[in-house]
């Protein structure tokens, strides 16, 4: 009789009929250090309690529950077993709890059921920060790098600039582990806020860094009317793309004025105000400057026609002299 029972068991094992398919949900499971995780099964409580429920970790028994429980001393205060379904809760997780877990269930009448899954334990991410060498960066003359640091189990690092993904380019490159980004050389487009998003399956953290690239002045222009009615107030506004903000100065017909702001204001347009206005923007860090010119004239509507003639005659007289 004993030989018959043994032979039946061997046949079941060889045919795979003893393995309970889908007894554990697909893994891996993720857990945080000091946290808890529950290995649930797909089983419903049977009419008759299971004869035996066993869990092992890396081939070493954690708990075997029959009429009594036999528990590994290292897990005694950290596990709870649901005898009805075989589910196991593991608390106080440590990194060393990562690995393969196996459940073996022997029903009261039926086939042995097996299930295996994997647990990955991660240390929560803390202290994320971005570091960069302290230096004054000037467009096309300087290079720099940003380094993303954090504590914990780091699975991924993602770099962003001004809220958008930062792609590699002919000037932007990354270290293999994405820990550092290199910019050689910097340009005005590299000026802005950089973010490094560090994550693992149980936590994430984002660090920010404002990178200052000194550049310009670029795109200098004068906003204002090219012509205006005599007696009217006229304002010319000079703009330029520059970091730090540009300093401004104005020339009128090639002569220096006392205006050193971005705005040139004429309270009442007169004959003496007709001519070329030159705005010069300068950057004291990049040591660059740029200029633009606008010609201001009186409008030629009928009411100011005589005035326009007067202006032309006066200018012609000055040229003759």
PDB file of N, CA, C and O in Angstrom, residues 9-80:
ATOM      1  N   UNK A   9       2.289   9.579  -6.249  1.00  0.00           N
ATOM      2  CA  UNK A   9       2.889  10.894  -6.039  1.00  0.00           C
ATOM      3  C   UNK A   9       3.933  11.197  -7.095  1.00  0.00           C
ATOM      4  O   UNK A   9       4.009  12.305  -7.626  1.00  0.00           O
ATOM      5  N   UNK A  10       4.730  10.168  -7.428  1.00  0.00           N
ATOM      6  CA  UNK A  10       5.766  10.355  -8.436  1.00  0.00           C
ATOM      7  C   UNK A  10       5.145  10.666  -9.786  1.00  0.00           C
ATOM      8  O   UNK A  10       5.590  11.555 -10.515  1.00  0.00           O
ATOM      9  N   UNK A  11       4.087   9.973 -10.146  1.00  0.00           N
ATOM     10  CA  UNK A  11       3.409  10.207 -11.411  1.00  0.00           C
ATOM     11  C   UNK A  11       2.868  11.629 -11.486  1.00  0.00           C
ATOM     12  O   UNK A  11       3.001  12.325 -12.491  1.00  0.00           O
ATOM     13  N   UNK A  12       2.271  12.093 -10.385  1.00  0.00           N
ATOM     14  CA  UNK A  12       1.714  13.438 -10.354  1.00  0.00           C
ATOM     15  C   UNK A  12       2.795  14.497 -10.524  1.00  0.00           C
ATOM     16  O   UNK A  12       2.615  15.487 -11.225  1.00  0.00           O
ATOM     17  N   UNK A  13       3.937  14.276  -9.886  1.00  0.00           N
ATOM     18  CA  UNK A  13       5.027  15.236  -9.988  1.00  0.00           C
ATOM     19  C   UNK A  13       5.573  15.274 -11.402  1.00  0.00           C
ATOM     20  O   UNK A  13       5.807  16.325 -11.988  1.00  0.00           O
ATOM     21  N   UNK A  14       5.761  14.095 -12.016  1.00  0.00           N
ATOM     22  CA  UNK A  14       6.329  14.031 -13.360  1.00  0.00           C
ATOM     23  C   UNK A  14       5.405  14.659 -14.395  1.00  0.00           C
ATOM     24  O   UNK A  14       5.854  15.244 -15.366  1.00  0.00           O
ATOM     25  N   UNK A  15       4.111  14.560 -14.192  1.00  0.00           N
ATOM     26  CA  UNK A  15       3.165  15.129 -15.155  1.00  0.00           C
ATOM     27  C   UNK A  15       2.864  16.592 -14.879  1.00  0.00           C
ATOM     28  O   UNK A  15       2.177  17.251 -15.645  1.00  0.00           O
ATOM     29  N   UNK A  16       3.381  17.137 -13.764  1.00  0.00           N
ATOM     30  CA  UNK A  16       3.157  18.536 -13.427  1.00  0.00           C
ATOM     31  C   UNK A  16       1.796  18.794 -12.850  1.00  0.00           C
ATOM     32  O   UNK A  16       1.424  19.940 -12.659  1.00  0.00           O
ATOM     33  N   UNK A  17       1.018  17.751 -12.513  1.00  0.00           N
ATOM     34  CA  UNK A  17      -0.345  17.961 -12.028  1.00  0.00           C
ATOM     35  C   UNK A  17      -0.388  18.467 -10.598  1.00  0.00           C
ATOM     36  O   UNK A  17      -1.417  18.908 -10.126  1.00  0.00           O
ATOM     37  N   UNK A  18       0.765  18.452  -9.924  1.00  0.00           N
ATOM     38  CA  UNK A  18       0.752  18.878  -8.529  1.00  0.00           C
ATOM     39  C   UNK A  18       0.959  20.386  -8.395  1.00  0.00           C
ATOM     40  O   UNK A  18       0.816  20.944  -7.328  1.00  0.00           O
ATOM     41  N   UNK A  19       1.298  21.065  -9.475  1.00  0.00           N
ATOM     42  CA  UNK A  19       1.588  22.493  -9.392  1.00  0.00           C
ATOM     43  C   UNK A  19       0.308  23.295  -9.610  1.00  0.00           C
ATOM     44  O   UNK A  19      -0.368  23.120 -10.610  1.00  0.00           O
ATOM     45  N   UNK A  20       0.001  24.168  -8.651  1.00  0.00           N
ATOM     46  CA  UNK A  20      -1.182  25.017  -8.789  1.00  0.00           C
ATOM     47  C   UNK A  20      -0.857  26.241  -9.624  1.00  0.00           C
ATOM     48  O   UNK A  20      -0.179  27.146  -9.170  1.00  0.00           O
ATOM     49  N   UNK A  21      -1.289  26.277 -10.867  1.00  0.00           N
ATOM     50  CA  UNK A  21      -0.989  27.398 -11.757  1.00  0.00           C
ATOM     51  C   UNK A  21      -1.690  28.667 -11.267  1.00  0.00           C
ATOM     52  O   UNK A  21      -2.854  28.646 -10.916  1.00  0.00           O
ATOM     53  N   UNK A  22      -0.966  29.760 -11.240  1.00  0.00           N
ATOM     54  CA  UNK A  22      -1.557  31.047 -10.888  1.00  0.00           C
ATOM     55  C   UNK A  22      -1.896  31.194  -9.430  1.00  0.00           C
ATOM     56  O   UNK A  22      -2.725  32.020  -9.065  1.00  0.00           O
ATOM     57  N   UNK A  23      -1.263  30.429  -8.577  1.00  0.00           N
ATOM     58  CA  UNK A  23      -1.555  30.518  -7.138  1.00  0.00           C
ATOM     59  C   UNK A  23      -1.098  31.849  -6.549  1.00  0.00           C
ATOM     60  O   UNK A  23      -1.652  32.334  -5.569  1.00  0.00           O
ATOM     61  N   UNK A  24      -0.057  32.462  -7.169  1.00  0.00           N
ATOM     62  CA  UNK A  24       0.410  33.789  -6.769  1.00  0.00           C
ATOM     63  C   UNK A  24       0.319  34.726  -7.963  1.00  0.00           C
ATOM     64  O   UNK A  24       0.613  34.331  -9.086  1.00  0.00           O
ATOM     65  N   UNK A  25      -0.079  35.980  -7.727  1.00  0.00           N
ATOM     66  CA  UNK A  25      -0.121  36.947  -8.827  1.00  0.00           C
ATOM     67  C   UNK A  25       1.275  37.152  -9.411  1.00  0.00           C
ATOM     68  O   UNK A  25       2.271  36.921  -8.728  1.00  0.00           O
ATOM     69  N   UNK A  26       1.362  37.570 -10.668  1.00  0.00           N
ATOM     70  CA  UNK A  26       2.669  37.818 -11.276  1.00  0.00           C
ATOM     71  C   UNK A  26       3.459  38.859 -10.486  1.00  0.00           C
ATOM     72  O   UNK A  26       2.902  39.825  -9.974  1.00  0.00           O
ATOM     73  N   UNK A  27       4.748  38.640 -10.387  1.00  0.00           N
ATOM     74  CA  UNK A  27       5.619  39.586  -9.684  1.00  0.00           C
ATOM     75  C   UNK A  27       6.435  40.391 -10.675  1.00  0.00           C
ATOM     76  O   UNK A  27       6.136  40.389 -11.876  1.00  0.00           O
ATOM     77  N   UNK A  28       7.479  41.064 -10.201  1.00  0.00           N
ATOM     78  CA  UNK A  28       7.868  41.059  -8.789  1.00  0.00           C
ATOM     79  C   UNK A  28       7.044  42.041  -7.965  1.00  0.00           C
ATOM     80  O   UNK A  28       6.444  42.958  -8.497  1.00  0.00           O
ATOM     81  N   UNK A  29       7.053  41.811  -6.650  1.00  0.00           N
ATOM     82  CA  UNK A  29       6.456  42.759  -5.714  1.00  0.00           C
ATOM     83  C   UNK A  29       7.517  43.766  -5.292  1.00  0.00           C
ATOM     84  O   UNK A  29       8.714  43.467  -5.320  1.00  0.00           O
ATOM     85  N   UNK A  30       7.081  44.946  -4.906  1.00  0.00           N
ATOM     86  CA  UNK A  30       8.004  45.988  -4.444  1.00  0.00           C
ATOM     87  C   UNK A  30       7.635  46.393  -3.032  1.00  0.00           C
ATOM     88  O   UNK A  30       6.444  46.490  -2.686  1.00  0.00           O
ATOM     89  N   UNK A  31       8.645  46.632  -2.213  1.00  0.00           N
ATOM     90  CA  UNK A  31       8.430  47.076  -0.843  1.00  0.00           C
ATOM     91  C   UNK A  31       9.470  48.094  -0.439  1.00  0.00           C
ATOM     92  O   UNK A  31      10.554  48.163  -1.032  1.00  0.00           O
ATOM     93  N   UNK A  32       9.134  48.906   0.563  1.00  0.00           N
ATOM     94  CA  UNK A  32      10.049  49.939   1.053  1.00  0.00           C
ATOM     95  C   UNK A  32      10.680  49.502   2.359  1.00  0.00           C
ATOM     96  O   UNK A  32      10.042  48.831   3.178  1.00  0.00           O
ATOM     97  N   UNK A  33      11.932  49.873   2.547  1.00  0.00           N
ATOM     98  CA  UNK A  33      12.616  49.572   3.803  1.00  0.00           C
ATOM     99  C   UNK A  33      11.787  50.098   4.968  1.00  0.00           C
ATOM    100  O   UNK A  33      11.283  51.227   4.935  1.00  0.00           O
ATOM    101  N   UNK A  34      11.624  49.253   5.998  1.00  0.00           N
ATOM    102  CA  UNK A  34      10.843  49.546   7.205  1.00  0.00           C
ATOM    103  C   UNK A  34       9.344  49.439   6.958  1.00  0.00           C
ATOM    104  O   UNK A  34       8.553  49.563   7.896  1.00  0.00           O
ATOM    105  N   UNK A  35       8.948  49.175   5.726  1.00  0.00           N
ATOM    106  CA  UNK A  35       7.535  49.027   5.427  1.00  0.00           C
ATOM    107  C   UNK A  35       7.093  47.576   5.491  1.00  0.00           C
ATOM    108  O   UNK A  35       7.751  46.726   6.099  1.00  0.00           O
ATOM    109  N   UNK A  36       5.956  47.271   4.851  1.00  0.00           N
ATOM    110  CA  UNK A  36       5.396  45.923   4.873  1.00  0.00           C
ATOM    111  C   UNK A  36       4.911  45.553   3.484  1.00  0.00           C
ATOM    112  O   UNK A  36       4.645  46.430   2.655  1.00  0.00           O
ATOM    113  N   UNK A  37       4.814  44.260   3.233  1.00  0.00           N
ATOM    114  CA  UNK A  37       4.304  43.768   1.966  1.00  0.00           C
ATOM    115  C   UNK A  37       3.473  42.521   2.252  1.00  0.00           C
ATOM    116  O   UNK A  37       3.739  41.789   3.220  1.00  0.00           O
ATOM    117  N   UNK A  38       2.451  42.295   1.431  1.00  0.00           N
ATOM    118  CA  UNK A  38       1.608  41.125   1.617  1.00  0.00           C
ATOM    119  C   UNK A  38       1.625  40.279   0.353  1.00  0.00           C
ATOM    120  O   UNK A  38       1.334  40.767  -0.738  1.00  0.00           O
ATOM    121  N   UNK A  39       2.005  39.010   0.535  1.00  0.00           N
ATOM    122  CA  UNK A  39       1.971  38.056  -0.561  1.00  0.00           C
ATOM    123  C   UNK A  39       0.576  37.424  -0.567  1.00  0.00           C
ATOM    124  O   UNK A  39       0.265  36.567   0.269  1.00  0.00           O
ATOM    125  N   UNK A  40      -0.264  37.862  -1.468  1.00  0.00           N
ATOM    126  CA  UNK A  40      -1.618  37.318  -1.538  1.00  0.00           C
ATOM    127  C   UNK A  40      -1.653  36.156  -2.532  1.00  0.00           C
ATOM    128  O   UNK A  40      -0.848  36.103  -3.472  1.00  0.00           O
ATOM    129  N   UNK A  41      -2.581  35.257  -2.331  1.00  0.00           N
ATOM    130  CA  UNK A  41      -2.755  34.142  -3.259  1.00  0.00           C
ATOM    131  C   UNK A  41      -4.078  34.309  -3.996  1.00  0.00           C
ATOM    132  O   UNK A  41      -4.900  35.169  -3.652  1.00  0.00           O
ATOM    133  N   UNK A  42      -4.269  33.494  -4.996  1.00  0.00           N
ATOM    134  CA  UNK A  42      -5.522  33.527  -5.756  1.00  0.00           C
ATOM    135  C   UNK A  42      -6.520  32.499  -5.220  1.00  0.00           C
ATOM    136  O   UNK A  42      -7.564  32.257  -5.837  1.00  0.00           O
ATOM    137  N   UNK A  43      -6.217  31.917  -4.070  1.00  0.00           N
ATOM    138  CA  UNK A  43      -7.047  30.839  -3.518  1.00  0.00           C
ATOM    139  C   UNK A  43      -8.163  31.394  -2.648  1.00  0.00           C
ATOM    140  O   UNK A  43      -8.002  32.418  -1.967  1.00  0.00           O
ATOM    141  N   UNK A  44      -9.294  30.695  -2.656  1.00  0.00           N
ATOM    142  CA  UNK A  44     -10.388  30.990  -1.747  1.00  0.00           C
ATOM    143  C   UNK A  44     -10.342  29.994  -0.598  1.00  0.00           C
ATOM    144  O   UNK A  44      -9.871  28.860  -0.764  1.00  0.00           O
ATOM    145  N   UNK A  45     -10.819  30.395   0.582  1.00  0.00           N
ATOM    146  CA  UNK A  45     -10.818  29.458   1.704  1.00  0.00           C
ATOM    147  C   UNK A  45     -11.563  28.168   1.336  1.00  0.00           C
ATOM    148  O   UNK A  45     -12.704  28.218   0.858  1.00  0.00           O
ATOM    149  N   UNK A  46     -10.936  26.999   1.515  1.00  0.00           N
ATOM    150  CA  UNK A  46     -11.582  25.722   1.162  1.00  0.00           C
ATOM    151  C   UNK A  46     -12.607  25.306   2.219  1.00  0.00           C
ATOM    152  O   UNK A  46     -12.656  25.865   3.326  1.00  0.00           O
ATOM    153  N   UNK A  47     -13.438  24.329   1.850  1.00  0.00           N
ATOM    154  CA  UNK A  47     -14.408  23.810   2.823  1.00  0.00           C
ATOM    155  C   UNK A  47     -13.697  23.163   3.990  1.00  0.00           C
ATOM    156  O   UNK A  47     -14.115  23.293   5.142  1.00  0.00           O
ATOM    157  N   UNK A  48     -12.603  22.463   3.701  1.00  0.00           N
ATOM    158  CA  UNK A  48     -11.786  21.871   4.749  1.00  0.00           C
ATOM    159  C   UNK A  48     -10.452  22.598   4.784  1.00  0.00           C
ATOM    160  O   UNK A  48      -9.855  22.834   3.742  1.00  0.00           O
ATOM    161  N   UNK A  49      -9.954  22.972   5.959  1.00  0.00           N
ATOM    162  CA  UNK A  49      -8.675  23.690   6.058  1.00  0.00           C
ATOM    163  C   UNK A  49      -7.553  22.917   5.379  1.00  0.00           C
ATOM    164  O   UNK A  49      -7.565  21.687   5.301  1.00  0.00           O
ATOM    165  N   UNK A  50      -6.583  23.678   4.857  1.00  0.00           N
ATOM    166  CA  UNK A  50      -5.414  23.044   4.269  1.00  0.00           C
ATOM    167  C   UNK A  50      -4.693  22.203   5.320  1.00  0.00           C
ATOM    168  O   UNK A  50      -4.617  22.577   6.497  1.00  0.00           O
ATOM    169  N   UNK A  51      -4.157  21.084   4.881  1.00  0.00           N
ATOM    170  CA  UNK A  51      -3.371  20.259   5.805  1.00  0.00           C
ATOM    171  C   UNK A  51      -2.073  20.955   6.189  1.00  0.00           C
ATOM    172  O   UNK A  51      -1.631  20.865   7.335  1.00  0.00           O
ATOM    173  N   UNK A  52      -1.483  21.656   5.193  1.00  0.00           N
ATOM    174  CA  UNK A  52      -0.198  22.302   5.452  1.00  0.00           C
ATOM    175  C   UNK A  52      -0.026  23.512   4.542  1.00  0.00           C
ATOM    176  O   UNK A  52      -0.396  23.477   3.369  1.00  0.00           O
ATOM    177  N   UNK A  53       0.527  24.584   5.116  1.00  0.00           N
ATOM    178  CA  UNK A  53       0.903  25.782   4.354  1.00  0.00           C
ATOM    179  C   UNK A  53       2.341  26.122   4.733  1.00  0.00           C
ATOM    180  O   UNK A  53       2.647  26.305   5.913  1.00  0.00           O
ATOM    181  N   UNK A  54       3.200  26.198   3.735  1.00  0.00           N
ATOM    182  CA  UNK A  54       4.616  26.502   3.987  1.00  0.00           C
ATOM    183  C   UNK A  54       5.081  27.635   3.086  1.00  0.00           C
ATOM    184  O   UNK A  54       4.713  27.696   1.913  1.00  0.00           O
ATOM    185  N   UNK A  55       5.902  28.507   3.655  1.00  0.00           N
ATOM    186  CA  UNK A  55       6.571  29.566   2.896  1.00  0.00           C
ATOM    187  C   UNK A  55       8.072  29.430   3.093  1.00  0.00           C
ATOM    188  O   UNK A  55       8.545  29.182   4.205  1.00  0.00           O
ATOM    189  N   UNK A  56       8.808  29.604   2.001  1.00  0.00           N
ATOM    190  CA  UNK A  56      10.266  29.590   2.088  1.00  0.00           C
ATOM    191  C   UNK A  56      10.833  30.787   1.351  1.00  0.00           C
ATOM    192  O   UNK A  56      10.210  31.318   0.428  1.00  0.00           O
ATOM    193  N   UNK A  57      12.019  31.206   1.769  1.00  0.00           N
ATOM    194  CA  UNK A  57      12.711  32.350   1.174  1.00  0.00           C
ATOM    195  C   UNK A  57      14.110  31.906   0.765  1.00  0.00           C
ATOM    196  O   UNK A  57      14.901  31.467   1.600  1.00  0.00           O
ATOM    197  N   UNK A  58      14.367  31.964  -0.528  1.00  0.00           N
ATOM    198  CA  UNK A  58      15.635  31.498  -1.078  1.00  0.00           C
ATOM    199  C   UNK A  58      15.933  30.065  -0.651  1.00  0.00           C
ATOM    200  O   UNK A  58      17.072  29.701  -0.349  1.00  0.00           O
ATOM    201  N   UNK A  59      14.876  29.255  -0.604  1.00  0.00           N
ATOM    202  CA  UNK A  59      15.027  27.845  -0.268  1.00  0.00           C
ATOM    203  C   UNK A  59      15.057  27.541   1.215  1.00  0.00           C
ATOM    204  O   UNK A  59      15.103  26.372   1.612  1.00  0.00           O
ATOM    205  N   UNK A  60      15.010  28.563   2.068  1.00  0.00           N
ATOM    206  CA  UNK A  60      15.039  28.367   3.519  1.00  0.00           C
ATOM    207  C   UNK A  60      13.640  28.599   4.073  1.00  0.00           C
ATOM    208  O   UNK A  60      13.006  29.609   3.761  1.00  0.00           O
ATOM    209  N   UNK A  61      13.168  27.683   4.911  1.00  0.00           N
ATOM    210  CA  UNK A  61      11.807  27.753   5.444  1.00  0.00           C
ATOM    211  C   UNK A  61      11.607  28.989   6.315  1.00  0.00           C
ATOM    212  O   UNK A  61      12.424  29.308   7.188  1.00  0.00           O
ATOM    213  N   UNK A  62      10.509  29.707   6.052  1.00  0.00           N
ATOM    214  CA  UNK A  62      10.107  30.839   6.888  1.00  0.00           C
ATOM    215  C   UNK A  62       9.098  30.362   7.923  1.00  0.00           C
ATOM    216  O   UNK A  62       9.236  30.616   9.119  1.00  0.00           O
ATOM    217  N   UNK A  63       8.072  29.681   7.436  1.00  0.00           N
ATOM    218  CA  UNK A  63       7.033  29.166   8.324  1.00  0.00           C
ATOM    219  C   UNK A  63       6.381  27.952   7.671  1.00  0.00           C
ATOM    220  O   UNK A  63       6.176  27.910   6.463  1.00  0.00           O
ATOM    221  N   UNK A  64       6.125  26.964   8.495  1.00  0.00           N
ATOM    222  CA  UNK A  64       5.323  25.815   8.091  1.00  0.00           C
ATOM    223  C   UNK A  64       4.199  25.687   9.098  1.00  0.00           C
ATOM    224  O   UNK A  64       4.436  25.571  10.303  1.00  0.00           O
ATOM    225  N   UNK A  65       2.968  25.727   8.573  1.00  0.00           N
ATOM    226  CA  UNK A  65       1.804  25.685   9.444  1.00  0.00           C
ATOM    227  C   UNK A  65       1.006  24.410   9.175  1.00  0.00           C
ATOM    228  O   UNK A  65       0.505  24.197   8.064  1.00  0.00           O
ATOM    229  N   UNK A  66       0.915  23.552  10.193  1.00  0.00           N
ATOM    230  CA  UNK A  66       0.070  22.357  10.148  1.00  0.00           C
ATOM    231  C   UNK A  66      -0.898  22.493  11.321  1.00  0.00           C
ATOM    232  O   UNK A  66      -1.646  23.457  11.365  1.00  0.00           O
ATOM    233  N   UNK A  67      -0.858  21.552  12.226  1.00  0.00           N
ATOM    234  CA  UNK A  67      -1.631  21.730  13.461  1.00  0.00           C
ATOM    235  C   UNK A  67      -0.926  22.719  14.378  1.00  0.00           C
ATOM    236  O   UNK A  67      -1.532  23.281  15.299  1.00  0.00           O
ATOM    237  N   UNK A  68       0.358  22.927  14.116  1.00  0.00           N
ATOM    238  CA  UNK A  68       1.157  23.923  14.848  1.00  0.00           C
ATOM    239  C   UNK A  68       1.964  24.722  13.820  1.00  0.00           C
ATOM    240  O   UNK A  68       2.101  24.321  12.671  1.00  0.00           O
ATOM    241  N   UNK A  69       2.496  25.838  14.263  1.00  0.00           N
ATOM    242  CA  UNK A  69       3.329  26.660  13.398  1.00  0.00           C
ATOM    243  C   UNK A  69       4.799  26.508  13.762  1.00  0.00           C
ATOM    244  O   UNK A  69       5.158  26.602  14.946  1.00  0.00           O
ATOM    245  N   UNK A  70       5.613  26.282  12.764  1.00  0.00           N
ATOM    246  CA  UNK A  70       7.065  26.259  12.939  1.00  0.00           C
ATOM    247  C   UNK A  70       7.612  27.450  12.161  1.00  0.00           C
ATOM    248  O   UNK A  70       7.523  27.486  10.928  1.00  0.00           O
ATOM    249  N   UNK A  71       8.177  28.414  12.900  1.00  0.00           N
ATOM    250  CA  UNK A  71       8.581  29.682  12.282  1.00  0.00           C
ATOM    251  C   UNK A  71      10.084  29.888  12.431  1.00  0.00           C
ATOM    252  O   UNK A  71      10.660  29.611  13.485  1.00  0.00           O
ATOM    253  N   UNK A  72      10.693  30.390  11.377  1.00  0.00           N
ATOM    254  CA  UNK A  72      12.112  30.747  11.415  1.00  0.00           C
ATOM    255  C   UNK A  72      12.313  31.870  12.429  1.00  0.00           C
ATOM    256  O   UNK A  72      11.584  32.876  12.410  1.00  0.00           O
ATOM    257  N   UNK A  73      13.296  31.750  13.350  1.00  0.00           N
ATOM    258  CA  UNK A  73      13.494  32.779  14.390  1.00  0.00           C
ATOM    259  C   UNK A  73      13.690  34.180  13.816  1.00  0.00           C
ATOM    260  O   UNK A  73      13.257  35.169  14.416  1.00  0.00           O
ATOM    261  N   UNK A  74      14.329  34.284  12.654  1.00  0.00           N
ATOM    262  CA  UNK A  74      14.570  35.599  12.081  1.00  0.00           C
ATOM    263  C   UNK A  74      13.316  36.264  11.539  1.00  0.00           C
ATOM    264  O   UNK A  74      13.327  37.456  11.222  1.00  0.00           O
ATOM    265  N   UNK A  75      12.221  35.516  11.425  1.00  0.00           N
ATOM    266  CA  UNK A  75      10.973  36.063  10.904  1.00  0.00           C
ATOM    267  C   UNK A  75       9.836  36.007  11.923  1.00  0.00           C
ATOM    268  O   UNK A  75       8.713  36.449  11.631  1.00  0.00           O
ATOM    269  N   UNK A  76      10.113  35.481  13.089  1.00  0.00           N
ATOM    270  CA  UNK A  76       9.051  35.192  14.064  1.00  0.00           C
ATOM    271  C   UNK A  76       8.189  36.419  14.380  1.00  0.00           C
ATOM    272  O   UNK A  76       6.964  36.318  14.488  1.00  0.00           O
ATOM    273  N   UNK A  77       8.822  37.574  14.545  1.00  0.00           N
ATOM    274  CA  UNK A  77       8.070  38.783  14.928  1.00  0.00           C
ATOM    275  C   UNK A  77       7.697  39.640  13.729  1.00  0.00           C
ATOM    276  O   UNK A  77       7.168  40.736  13.892  1.00  0.00           O
ATOM    277  N   UNK A  78       7.942  39.133  12.531  1.00  0.00           N
ATOM    278  CA  UNK A  78       7.748  39.987  11.354  1.00  0.00           C
ATOM    279  C   UNK A  78       6.722  39.440  10.369  1.00  0.00           C
ATOM    280  O   UNK A  78       6.454  40.079   9.350  1.00  0.00           O
ATOM    281  N   UNK A  79       6.139  38.283  10.638  1.00  0.00           N
ATOM    282  CA  UNK A  79       5.219  37.694   9.657  1.00  0.00           C
ATOM    283  C   UNK A  79       3.874  37.358  10.284  1.00  0.00           C
ATOM    284  O   UNK A  79       3.762  37.105  11.497  1.00  0.00           O
ATOM    285  N   UNK A  80       2.857  37.373   9.420  1.00  0.00           N
ATOM    286  CA  UNK A  80       1.521  36.912   9.794  1.00  0.00           C
ATOM    287  C   UNK A  80       1.003  36.059   8.643  1.00  0.00           C
ATOM    288  O   UNK A  80       1.089  36.466   7.481  1.00  0.00           O
TER     289      UNK A  80
END
